[in-house]
Amino acid sequence: QVQLVESGGGLVQPGGSLKLSCAASGRIFSINSMGWYRQVPGKQRELVATIEDRKEKRDYADSVKGRSTISRDYAEKAVHLQIDRLKPEDTGVYYCHTNLVPRRAGATDYAHLIMPGEDYWGQGIQVTVSS
């Protein structure tokens, strides 16, 4: 079973910074990508930033581009998102996401290498940007 544990949310003043962290644990063979999504009431969950492990390709939403950095800690199976110059519109529930290959009992490494990745989500963490 795979779990994602998120940390770092809370109340932040406009113009401030915050760092969100998420660590994956459980029976994991490999991680394809990790990232963060945001959801506000009445709207669909939207991508904030994501990073693909193989090429370290990073994608950012236009709303945070230039003031955010996503990074990976491969040893800890973690992803971190730093957002600077926070705005009230950054407010929302932030969800950690990963696409990974879980370790299957009895499967060979080759079998794992050709398995499609599976999506997992964290429980969500509230970020409120307000004075």
CSV table of C-alpha atoms in Angstrom, one decimal:
chain,number,residue,atom,x,y,z
A,1,GLN,CA,0.0,0.0,0.0
A,2,VAL,CA,1.3,3.4,-0.9
A,3,GLN,CA,0.8,6.5,1.3
A,4,LEU,CA,1.5,10.2,0.7
A,5,VAL,CA,2.1,12.4,3.7
A,6,GLU,CA,1.9,16.1,3.1
A,7,SER,CA,3.2,19.0,5.3
A,8,GLY,CA,3.8,22.7,5.2
A,9,GLY,CA,0.4,24.3,4.6
A,10,GLY,CA,-1.2,27.0,6.7
A,11,LEU,CA,-1.9,30.7,6.8
A,12,VAL,CA,0.6,33.0,5.1
A,13,GLN,CA,0.5,36.7,4.5
A,14,PRO,CA,0.5,38.0,0.9
A,15,GLY,CA,4.0,38.4,-0.4
A,16,GLY,CA,5.3,35.7,1.9
A,17,SER,CA,6.6,32.3,1.0
A,18,LEU,CA,5.8,28.7,1.9
A,19,LYS,CA,7.2,25.3,1.3
A,20,LEU,CA,5.0,22.2,0.8
A,21,SER,CA,6.5,18.8,1.2
A,22,CYS,CA,5.2,15.4,0.4
A,23,ALA,CA,6.8,12.0,1.1
A,24,ALA,CA,5.7,8.7,-0.4
A,25,SER,CA,6.0,5.4,1.5
A,26,GLY,CA,5.0,1.8,1.1
A,27,ARG,CA,5.8,-0.8,-1.4
A,28,ILE,CA,7.2,1.3,-4.3
A,29,PHE,CA,9.3,0.0,-7.2
A,30,SER,CA,9.8,3.2,-9.0
A,31,ILE,CA,8.3,6.7,-9.2
A,32,ASN,CA,7.5,8.3,-12.6
A,33,SER,CA,6.5,11.7,-11.4
A,34,MET,CA,5.5,13.7,-8.3
A,35,GLY,CA,3.7,17.0,-8.1
A,36,TRP,CA,1.1,19.3,-6.6
A,37,TYR,CA,-2.4,20.2,-7.6
A,38,ARG,CA,-4.7,22.9,-6.1
A,39,GLN,CA,-8.4,22.9,-5.7
A,40,VAL,CA,-10.8,25.7,-4.6
A,41,PRO,CA,-14.5,25.4,-3.9
A,42,GLY,CA,-16.6,25.0,-7.1
A,43,LYS,CA,-13.6,24.5,-9.4
A,44,GLN,CA,-11.8,21.5,-10.7
A,45,ARG,CA,-8.4,20.4,-9.3
A,46,GLU,CA,-5.7,22.1,-11.3
A,47,LEU,CA,-2.0,21.4,-11.8
A,48,VAL,CA,0.4,23.7,-9.9
A,49,ALA,CA,3.7,22.0,-10.6
A,50,THR,CA,5.0,18.6,-11.4
A,51,ILE,CA,8.3,16.9,-12.0
A,52,GLU,CA,9.1,13.8,-14.0
A,53,ASP,CA,11.8,11.7,-12.5
A,54,ARG,CA,13.4,10.3,-15.6
A,55,LYS,CA,14.2,13.6,-17.3
A,56,GLU,CA,13.7,15.9,-14.3
A,57,LYS,CA,11.2,17.7,-16.6
A,58,ARG,CA,9.3,20.3,-14.6
A,59,ASP,CA,6.0,21.8,-15.5
A,60,TYR,CA,4.4,24.8,-13.8
A,61,ALA,CA,1.0,26.5,-14.0
A,62,ASP,CA,1.2,29.9,-15.5
A,63,SER,CA,-0.1,31.3,-12.3
A,64,VAL,CA,3.0,30.3,-10.3
A,65,LYS,CA,5.7,30.3,-13.1
A,66,GLY,CA,8.7,32.4,-12.1
A,67,ARG,CA,7.9,32.4,-8.4
A,68,SER,CA,7.9,28.7,-7.6
A,69,THR,CA,10.3,25.8,-7.6
A,70,ILE,CA,9.5,22.2,-7.5
A,71,SER,CA,12.3,19.7,-6.4
A,72,ARG,CA,12.7,16.1,-5.6
A,73,ASP,CA,14.5,14.2,-2.8
A,74,TYR,CA,14.9,10.9,-4.4
A,75,ALA,CA,16.3,9.2,-1.4
A,76,GLU,CA,13.3,10.2,0.7
A,77,LYS,CA,10.8,9.7,-2.1
A,78,ALA,CA,9.7,13.2,-1.5
A,79,VAL,CA,8.7,16.3,-3.5
A,80,HIS,CA,8.9,19.9,-2.3
A,81,LEU,CA,7.2,22.9,-3.7
A,82,GLN,CA,8.4,26.4,-2.8
A,83,ILE,CA,6.1,29.3,-3.7
A,84,ASP,CA,7.3,32.9,-3.2
A,85,ARG,CA,5.5,36.2,-3.4
A,86,LEU,CA,2.3,34.5,-2.4
A,87,LYS,CA,-1.0,36.0,-3.6
A,88,PRO,CA,-4.5,35.6,-2.2
A,89,GLU,CA,-5.4,33.6,-5.4
A,90,ASP,CA,-2.9,31.0,-4.3
A,91,THR,CA,-5.3,30.0,-1.6
A,92,GLY,CA,-6.8,26.5,-1.8
A,93,VAL,CA,-6.3,22.9,-0.9
A,94,TYR,CA,-3.1,21.5,-2.2
A,95,TYR,CA,-2.9,17.9,-3.1
A,96,CYS,CA,0.2,15.9,-3.6
A,97,HIS,CA,0.1,13.5,-6.6
A,98,THR,CA,2.4,10.8,-7.7
A,99,ASN,CA,2.4,8.4,-10.6
A,100,LEU,CA,4.4,5.3,-9.6
A,101,VAL,CA,4.9,1.6,-10.1
A,102,PRO,CA,4.1,-0.2,-6.8
A,103,ARG,CA,6.1,-3.3,-6.0
A,104,ARG,CA,4.2,-6.4,-6.7
A,105,ALA,CA,5.0,-9.6,-4.8
A,106,GLY,CA,6.4,-12.2,-7.0
A,107,ALA,CA,7.0,-9.9,-10.0
A,108,THR,CA,10.4,-9.7,-11.6
A,109,ASP,CA,12.3,-6.4,-12.0
A,110,TYR,CA,11.6,-6.6,-15.8
A,111,ALA,CA,7.9,-7.1,-15.1
A,112,HIS,CA,8.0,-4.0,-13.0
A,113,LEU,CA,9.8,-2.0,-15.7
A,114,ILE,CA,7.0,-2.6,-18.2
A,115,MET,CA,4.1,-2.0,-15.8
A,116,PRO,CA,2.1,1.2,-16.3
A,117,GLY,CA,2.2,3.7,-13.5
A,118,GLU,CA,-0.6,4.2,-11.1
A,119,ASP,CA,-1.9,7.5,-9.7
A,120,TYR,CA,-2.0,8.2,-5.9
A,121,TRP,CA,-3.2,11.3,-4.1
A,122,GLY,CA,-2.5,12.8,-0.7
A,123,GLN,CA,-5.3,13.9,1.5
A,124,GLY,CA,-4.8,17.5,0.8
A,125,ILE,CA,-3.4,20.4,2.8
A,126,GLN,CA,-5.0,23.8,3.2
A,127,VAL,CA,-3.1,26.9,2.2
A,128,THR,CA,-4.6,30.3,2.9
A,129,VAL,CA,-3.0,33.5,1.8
A,130,SER,CA,-4.5,36.4,3.7
A,131,SER,CA,-3.6,39.4,5.8
